[in-house]
Amino acid sequence: MTVTPTILNGGEPASIGFGGGTVTLVEGATFCLSDRHGDVLAGRSHGLFFRDARVLSRWQLHVDGGEPESLTVQTPEAFAAQFIMRRTPRAGVADSTLLLVRDRLIADGLRETISLYNLADEPTVVSLELLVDADFADLFAVKEGRAPIGGAEISLVDNELVLNDRSNRVRGVKITASGSPVVTPGVFRWRVVVPPRGTWQAEVVAEPTWANQSVKTRFRTGEELEASAPARKIEAWRGTTTTVETDLRALAATLQRSESDLGALLIRDETDERPYVAAGAPWFMTLFGRDSLLTAWMSLPLDVGLSVGTLQRLADAQGRRVDPLTEEQPGRIMHEIRRGPASTDVLGGSVYYGSADSTPLFVMLLAECWRWGADEGAVRALLPAADAALSWAARYGDRDDDGFIEYKRATDRGLLNQGWKDSFDAITDAAGHRADAPIALCEVQAYQYAALRARAELADAFGEPATAKRLRDRAATLKKRFAEKFWLPDRGYYALALDGDKRPVDSLTSNVGHCLWAGIATDEHAARLVEKLGTSEMDSGFGLRTLAADMGAYNPMSYHNGSVWPHDTAIAVAGLLRYRHVPGAVELAERLALGLLDAADAFGGRLPELFCGFHRSQFASPVPYPTSCSPQAWASAAPLLLVRAFLGLEPDVPHRKLTVRPQLPAAWGRVALTDLRLGSATVAVEAEGTVAKVTGLPGDWQLSTAES
């Protein structure tokens, strides 16, 4: 995707938001957290992380024995940064004449070029020390602030610094440097004279090792950033995805950042080219079920191949047996995969299945990417996985044969809550009391309804009319029972869930927006939901709160009980526009979307995983949530869903049909998509307000641009 007009040339201010002042770089499954000096400081959550373990726990540069003074940080891409500093001025002197720049690139390792620029007319002597260490701590231990076990054995081999995991010696890291440093265990030292108006450089490379073998890093010594493998990967991503143009600066900047971040989070293993997007930095740099599926769905206007790759990888890991330790069950789609040293202790194994919604979302996405032009052979090959998923829902998901999918963790190590709001206190009633399991979430039933209809559509496509009818009948029954059991007529909204005693959990939450998106709501119910979602208790002015402000558990600084999640708001907006015939739905969708874009603008174009739910009348800018992931996949993809929803863009490639029914906010002006690939066709869509123009559509296609 190429976004125009170009807002940024060269570098952007670094995205700050994790821990206040932390700079996050990400490329594939590798990421690095440091401070604004570029330092990875011991005793913090900083580090270079590879395969879910911290392979650098200290990477600290001293200049003349002290800390240089930070001027700014530039992040031209999500995987690269420039830390621009100066030597701290001597006492009584206002200015410094030594500029220090640390150019960092990550890609299965770390490469850093240290540059000194002498801006004075006489030579200057500079002493540099780079202090390095590795504790090889598991990602979960770092996240939870637990003291690492083990540490590094440090040795010198031919002037290379080699650090190996003391606990098992499988993991390690090798560090080399140019510039003729003096190397001692844990320290690289340079003492140099920089000539007048001259420059000095040294390059330091950290390469992870596995079983004493170096992992192949995707950069070369001395190569320019633009020539590196990560840069080539992001350019290839941009070259094959849809081009988006928009007149609204905030939307253009946000889409530009979405493009960069999704490209950086994109993972293709060396031995497996099927793409997927890691869930988010810093803690979720791996394949997830729910997160990866929803991100792929939102990104369909860019690249249908991402959806196919995600589905294929998840099908490979689909549950085949019953294992209470990992919560694996036949047909179940996993929650997450981990490769860290403590994954078995934390998750019960490298793959954990404790998710109630990943399985129906899998079936939903399969039919959706079929509509968007996925290869027929690939879709056919995934039908057995979809059928196994629906079998899981009937046999294991529905624990008591009441027609609803419930969850209850199998052991005390599993997740208490297994929907997208999976924190321990996320499911509460209006008074603030936590619900007891088994719990049947409203949005999970909505996803299951959509999954049944999705598989019925595929059954029609592949000559199974009897199967299609049976599945649609099941969906209709589920919709009827859902309305009977979840609707709260005295409240005017769906219950968040049914608890273990089948009592409605009666809090007002953003989850009901997902019910609109999946289409399970009746028109009558949708009209009431529009009223409820549009209140100041739900609409923060920067997006939809996860929990209404008048509920007992409301806390705008919580993870799931009053915060704003961009992907959640985008799904609600798409749901509202699905019911655009309902009075007030379009107006509310526009208000929520514009508020979310205002938040994106305040965050420099990069929407974080979540932010605090204070109303904008209280604080003029959105308040960051301290440990929010940034970049985060479905937050990055959320603006794409907004564009698609307001365009009313719904392709049906197998039937050679395209629907474009725009309802664009006036503030957006013109929005255009070019190089939109729909199967073998490549089309352009241009819209403003409620008027659309489509060019490049083959003559045998049917185009619909008006409400039926």
Short mmCIF file of N, CA and C in Angstrom, two decimals, residues 137-240:
data_model
loop_
_atom_site.label_atom_id
_atom_site.label_comp_id
_atom_site.label_asym_id
_atom_site.label_seq_id
_atom_site.Cartn_x
_atom_site.Cartn_y
_atom_site.Cartn_z
N ALA A 137 16.52 -14.28 29.48
CA ALA A 137 15.26 -14.44 30.22
C ALA A 137 14.11 -14.72 29.27
N ASP A 138 13.20 -15.55 29.71
CA ASP A 138 12.00 -15.81 28.93
C ASP A 138 11.16 -14.54 28.85
N LEU A 139 10.47 -14.39 27.74
CA LEU A 139 9.65 -13.20 27.51
C LEU A 139 8.64 -12.99 28.62
N PHE A 140 8.00 -14.07 29.09
CA PHE A 140 7.01 -13.93 30.15
C PHE A 140 7.64 -13.43 31.44
N ALA A 141 8.86 -13.90 31.74
CA ALA A 141 9.54 -13.44 32.95
C ALA A 141 9.82 -11.95 32.88
N VAL A 142 10.23 -11.47 31.71
CA VAL A 142 10.50 -10.04 31.55
C VAL A 142 9.20 -9.25 31.67
N LYS A 143 8.16 -9.72 31.01
CA LYS A 143 6.87 -9.04 31.04
C LYS A 143 6.35 -8.90 32.46
N GLU A 144 6.51 -9.96 33.25
CA GLU A 144 5.96 -9.97 34.60
C GLU A 144 6.93 -9.42 35.64
N GLY A 145 8.13 -9.00 35.21
CA GLY A 145 9.08 -8.40 36.14
C GLY A 145 9.76 -9.39 37.05
N ARG A 146 9.78 -10.67 36.68
CA ARG A 146 10.42 -11.68 37.51
C ARG A 146 11.93 -11.68 37.28
N ALA A 147 12.68 -11.96 38.32
CA ALA A 147 14.14 -11.99 38.20
C ALA A 147 14.55 -13.12 37.27
N PRO A 148 15.44 -12.85 36.33
CA PRO A 148 15.87 -13.90 35.41
C PRO A 148 16.67 -14.98 36.12
N ILE A 149 16.55 -16.20 35.59
CA ILE A 149 17.30 -17.33 36.14
C ILE A 149 18.44 -17.65 35.19
N GLY A 150 19.60 -17.87 35.74
CA GLY A 150 20.72 -18.25 34.89
C GLY A 150 21.61 -17.07 34.59
N GLY A 151 21.57 -16.59 33.36
CA GLY A 151 22.45 -15.53 32.93
C GLY A 151 23.40 -16.03 31.87
N ALA A 152 24.48 -15.26 31.63
CA ALA A 152 25.36 -15.55 30.51
C ALA A 152 26.74 -15.98 30.98
N GLU A 153 27.29 -16.95 30.25
CA GLU A 153 28.72 -17.24 30.32
C GLU A 153 29.39 -16.44 29.22
N ILE A 154 30.35 -15.60 29.58
CA ILE A 154 30.97 -14.68 28.62
C ILE A 154 32.39 -15.14 28.32
N SER A 155 32.69 -15.17 27.02
CA SER A 155 34.04 -15.55 26.61
C SER A 155 34.47 -14.71 25.43
N LEU A 156 35.78 -14.65 25.21
CA LEU A 156 36.36 -13.95 24.07
C LEU A 156 36.92 -14.97 23.09
N VAL A 157 36.48 -14.86 21.83
CA VAL A 157 36.97 -15.75 20.79
C VAL A 157 37.39 -14.89 19.60
N ASP A 158 38.70 -14.78 19.39
CA ASP A 158 39.23 -13.99 18.27
C ASP A 158 38.65 -12.58 18.27
N ASN A 159 38.68 -11.94 19.41
CA ASN A 159 38.20 -10.56 19.56
C ASN A 159 36.69 -10.42 19.36
N GLU A 160 35.97 -11.54 19.35
CA GLU A 160 34.52 -11.54 19.37
C GLU A 160 34.05 -11.83 20.80
N LEU A 161 33.00 -11.16 21.18
CA LEU A 161 32.42 -11.40 22.50
C LEU A 161 31.30 -12.43 22.33
N VAL A 162 31.41 -13.55 23.02
CA VAL A 162 30.44 -14.62 22.90
C VAL A 162 29.76 -14.82 24.25
N LEU A 163 28.42 -14.75 24.24
CA LEU A 163 27.64 -14.94 25.45
C LEU A 163 26.71 -16.12 25.22
N ASN A 164 26.76 -17.10 26.13
CA ASN A 164 25.91 -18.28 26.03
C ASN A 164 25.05 -18.41 27.28
N ASP A 165 23.86 -18.93 27.08
CA ASP A 165 22.92 -19.13 28.17
C ASP A 165 23.50 -20.16 29.15
N ARG A 166 23.72 -19.71 30.37
CA ARG A 166 24.35 -20.57 31.36
C ARG A 166 23.45 -21.75 31.73
N SER A 167 22.11 -21.58 31.59
CA SER A 167 21.19 -22.61 32.07
C SER A 167 21.09 -23.80 31.12
N ASN A 168 21.19 -23.56 29.79
CA ASN A 168 21.07 -24.71 28.88
C ASN A 168 22.03 -24.68 27.70
N ARG A 169 22.71 -23.56 27.48
CA ARG A 169 23.72 -23.40 26.43
C ARG A 169 23.16 -23.57 25.01
N VAL A 170 21.84 -23.61 24.86
CA VAL A 170 21.27 -23.66 23.52
C VAL A 170 21.26 -22.27 22.91
N ARG A 171 20.86 -21.29 23.68
CA ARG A 171 20.79 -19.92 23.19
C ARG A 171 22.10 -19.19 23.45
N GLY A 172 22.37 -18.25 22.57
CA GLY A 172 23.56 -17.44 22.76
C GLY A 172 23.51 -16.22 21.87
N VAL A 173 24.56 -15.40 21.96
CA VAL A 173 24.68 -14.24 21.09
C VAL A 173 26.16 -13.95 20.89
N LYS A 174 26.52 -13.59 19.66
CA LYS A 174 27.90 -13.27 19.31
C LYS A 174 27.95 -11.81 18.90
N ILE A 175 28.91 -11.05 19.45
CA ILE A 175 28.99 -9.62 19.19
C ILE A 175 30.37 -9.29 18.63
N THR A 176 30.37 -8.59 17.51
CA THR A 176 31.60 -8.15 16.87
C THR A 176 31.53 -6.65 16.62
N ALA A 177 32.70 -6.02 16.49
CA ALA A 177 32.73 -4.57 16.30
C ALA A 177 33.93 -4.17 15.45
N SER A 178 33.75 -3.14 14.64
CA SER A 178 34.85 -2.54 13.88
C SER A 178 35.42 -1.37 14.68
N GLY A 179 36.41 -0.72 14.10
CA GLY A 179 37.01 0.43 14.78
C GLY A 179 38.10 0.08 15.75
N SER A 180 38.56 -1.17 15.73
CA SER A 180 39.67 -1.64 16.58
C SER A 180 39.43 -1.38 18.06
N PRO A 181 38.33 -1.88 18.61
CA PRO A 181 38.10 -1.68 20.04
C PRO A 181 38.98 -2.60 20.88
N VAL A 182 39.16 -2.22 22.12
CA VAL A 182 39.72 -3.12 23.13
C VAL A 182 38.54 -3.86 23.73
N VAL A 183 38.57 -5.20 23.63
CA VAL A 183 37.43 -6.00 24.06
C VAL A 183 37.80 -6.78 25.31
N THR A 184 37.01 -6.62 26.34
CA THR A 184 37.11 -7.40 27.56
C THR A 184 35.73 -7.97 27.85
N PRO A 185 35.63 -8.96 28.72
CA PRO A 185 34.31 -9.55 28.97
C PRO A 185 33.26 -8.50 29.33
N GLY A 186 32.28 -8.34 28.45
CA GLY A 186 31.17 -7.43 28.70
C GLY A 186 31.38 -6.00 28.27
N VAL A 187 32.55 -5.65 27.68
CA VAL A 187 32.81 -4.25 27.35
C VAL A 187 33.60 -4.15 26.05
N PHE A 188 33.17 -3.21 25.18
CA PHE A 188 33.95 -2.76 24.03
C PHE A 188 34.40 -1.34 24.32
N ARG A 189 35.71 -1.06 24.15
CA ARG A 189 36.23 0.28 24.44
C ARG A 189 36.95 0.84 23.21
N TRP A 190 36.64 2.08 22.87
CA TRP A 190 37.34 2.81 21.83
C TRP A 190 37.87 4.11 22.42
N ARG A 191 39.08 4.45 22.07
CA ARG A 191 39.62 5.78 22.40
C ARG A 191 40.14 6.35 21.09
N VAL A 192 39.48 7.39 20.60
CA VAL A 192 39.74 7.88 19.25
C VAL A 192 39.96 9.38 19.26
N VAL A 193 40.62 9.83 18.21
CA VAL A 193 40.77 11.27 17.96
C VAL A 193 40.00 11.58 16.69
N VAL A 194 39.00 12.41 16.80
CA VAL A 194 38.20 12.80 15.65
C VAL A 194 38.76 14.12 15.11
N PRO A 195 39.17 14.16 13.84
CA PRO A 195 39.81 15.37 13.30
C PRO A 195 38.84 16.55 13.21
N PRO A 196 39.36 17.75 13.04
CA PRO A 196 38.50 18.93 12.91
C PRO A 196 37.50 18.76 11.77
N ARG A 197 36.25 19.03 12.05
CA ARG A 197 35.16 18.90 11.07
C ARG A 197 35.13 17.49 10.46
N GLY A 198 35.65 16.53 11.21
CA GLY A 198 35.75 15.17 10.69
C GLY A 198 34.75 14.22 11.33
N THR A 199 34.83 12.97 10.87
CA THR A 199 33.87 11.94 11.27
C THR A 199 34.61 10.65 11.61
N TRP A 200 34.09 9.93 12.56
CA TRP A 200 34.59 8.60 12.91
C TRP A 200 33.39 7.67 13.05
N GLN A 201 33.57 6.41 12.61
CA GLN A 201 32.48 5.44 12.70
C GLN A 201 32.98 4.08 13.14
N ALA A 202 32.09 3.37 13.82
CA ALA A 202 32.31 1.95 14.13
C ALA A 202 30.97 1.24 14.02
N GLU A 203 31.03 -0.01 13.60
CA GLU A 203 29.82 -0.81 13.45
C GLU A 203 29.87 -1.98 14.41
N VAL A 204 28.78 -2.19 15.14
CA VAL A 204 28.68 -3.28 16.10
C VAL A 204 27.52 -4.17 15.69
N VAL A 205 27.75 -5.47 15.68
CA VAL A 205 26.72 -6.42 15.24
C VAL A 205 26.52 -7.47 16.33
N ALA A 206 25.26 -7.69 16.69
CA ALA A 206 24.89 -8.75 17.64
C ALA A 206 24.11 -9.81 16.87
N GLU A 207 24.66 -11.03 16.82
CA GLU A 207 24.03 -12.13 16.09
C GLU A 207 23.62 -13.21 17.08
N PRO A 208 22.32 -13.50 17.20
CA PRO A 208 21.91 -14.63 18.05
C PRO A 208 22.50 -15.93 17.53
N THR A 209 22.73 -16.84 18.45
CA THR A 209 23.20 -18.18 18.08
C THR A 209 22.23 -19.20 18.64
N TRP A 210 22.21 -20.36 18.00
CA TRP A 210 21.33 -21.45 18.44
C TRP A 210 22.14 -22.73 18.35
N ALA A 211 22.33 -23.38 19.50
CA ALA A 211 23.17 -24.58 19.57
C ALA A 211 24.56 -24.31 19.00
N ASN A 212 25.11 -23.14 19.35
CA ASN A 212 26.45 -22.70 18.97
C ASN A 212 26.59 -22.38 17.49
N GLN A 213 25.47 -22.32 16.78
CA GLN A 213 25.49 -21.94 15.37
C GLN A 213 24.86 -20.57 15.21
N SER A 214 25.51 -19.69 14.47
CA SER A 214 24.97 -18.35 14.26
C SER A 214 23.67 -18.41 13.47
N VAL A 215 22.68 -17.65 13.93
CA VAL A 215 21.45 -17.49 13.17
C VAL A 215 21.72 -16.51 12.04
N LYS A 216 21.26 -16.84 10.86
CA LYS A 216 21.52 -15.98 9.70
C LYS A 216 20.76 -14.68 9.83
N THR A 217 21.49 -13.58 10.00
CA THR A 217 20.86 -12.28 10.08
C THR A 217 20.60 -11.74 8.68
N ARG A 218 19.56 -10.92 8.55
CA ARG A 218 19.17 -10.44 7.23
C ARG A 218 19.66 -9.02 6.98
N PHE A 219 20.92 -8.79 7.32
CA PHE A 219 21.60 -7.54 6.96
C PHE A 219 23.08 -7.85 6.80
N ARG A 220 23.76 -6.99 6.09
CA ARG A 220 25.19 -7.18 5.86
C ARG A 220 25.96 -6.00 6.41
N THR A 221 27.17 -6.26 6.78
CA THR A 221 28.03 -5.21 7.31
C THR A 221 28.20 -4.10 6.29
N GLY A 222 27.97 -2.88 6.73
CA GLY A 222 28.23 -1.71 5.91
C GLY A 222 27.16 -1.35 4.90
N GLU A 223 26.13 -2.18 4.73
CA GLU A 223 25.12 -1.85 3.72
C GLU A 223 24.19 -0.75 4.21
N GLU A 224 23.69 0.02 3.28
CA GLU A 224 22.76 1.09 3.60
C GLU A 224 21.43 0.49 4.04
N LEU A 225 20.70 1.27 4.85
CA LEU A 225 19.41 0.82 5.34
C LEU A 225 18.49 0.41 4.18
N GLU A 226 18.48 1.23 3.13
CA GLU A 226 17.56 0.99 2.01
C GLU A 226 17.86 -0.33 1.29
N ALA A 227 19.09 -0.84 1.42
CA ALA A 227 19.48 -2.08 0.74
C ALA A 227 19.32 -3.30 1.62
N SER A 228 18.96 -3.13 2.88
CA SER A 228 18.87 -4.25 3.80
C SER A 228 17.66 -5.11 3.48
N ALA A 229 17.70 -6.35 3.96
CA ALA A 229 16.59 -7.28 3.72
C ALA A 229 15.28 -6.78 4.32
N PRO A 230 15.27 -6.21 5.54
CA PRO A 230 14.00 -5.68 6.05
C PRO A 230 13.44 -4.56 5.17
N ALA A 231 14.31 -3.70 4.65
CA ALA A 231 13.84 -2.63 3.78
C ALA A 231 13.30 -3.19 2.47
N ARG A 232 13.98 -4.21 1.95
CA ARG A 232 13.49 -4.83 0.71
C ARG A 232 12.15 -5.53 0.95
N LYS A 233 12.01 -6.13 2.13
CA LYS A 233 10.75 -6.79 2.44
C LYS A 233 9.60 -5.79 2.51
N ILE A 234 9.84 -4.66 3.17
CA ILE A 234 8.76 -3.67 3.30
C ILE A 234 8.43 -3.06 1.95
N GLU A 235 9.44 -2.87 1.09
CA GLU A 235 9.17 -2.33 -0.24
C GLU A 235 8.40 -3.34 -1.09
N ALA A 236 8.72 -4.62 -0.94
CA ALA A 236 7.96 -5.64 -1.67
C ALA A 236 6.52 -5.67 -1.19
N TRP A 237 6.31 -5.52 0.11
CA TRP A 237 4.96 -5.44 0.67
C TRP A 237 4.21 -4.25 0.08
N ARG A 238 4.86 -3.12 0.05
CA ARG A 238 4.21 -1.93 -0.51
C ARG A 238 3.93 -2.09 -2.00
N GLY A 239 4.83 -2.79 -2.67
CA GLY A 239 4.68 -2.93 -4.11
C GLY A 239 3.57 -3.87 -4.53
N THR A 240 3.15 -4.75 -3.64
CA THR A 240 2.12 -5.72 -4.01
C THR A 240 0.77 -5.42 -3.39
#
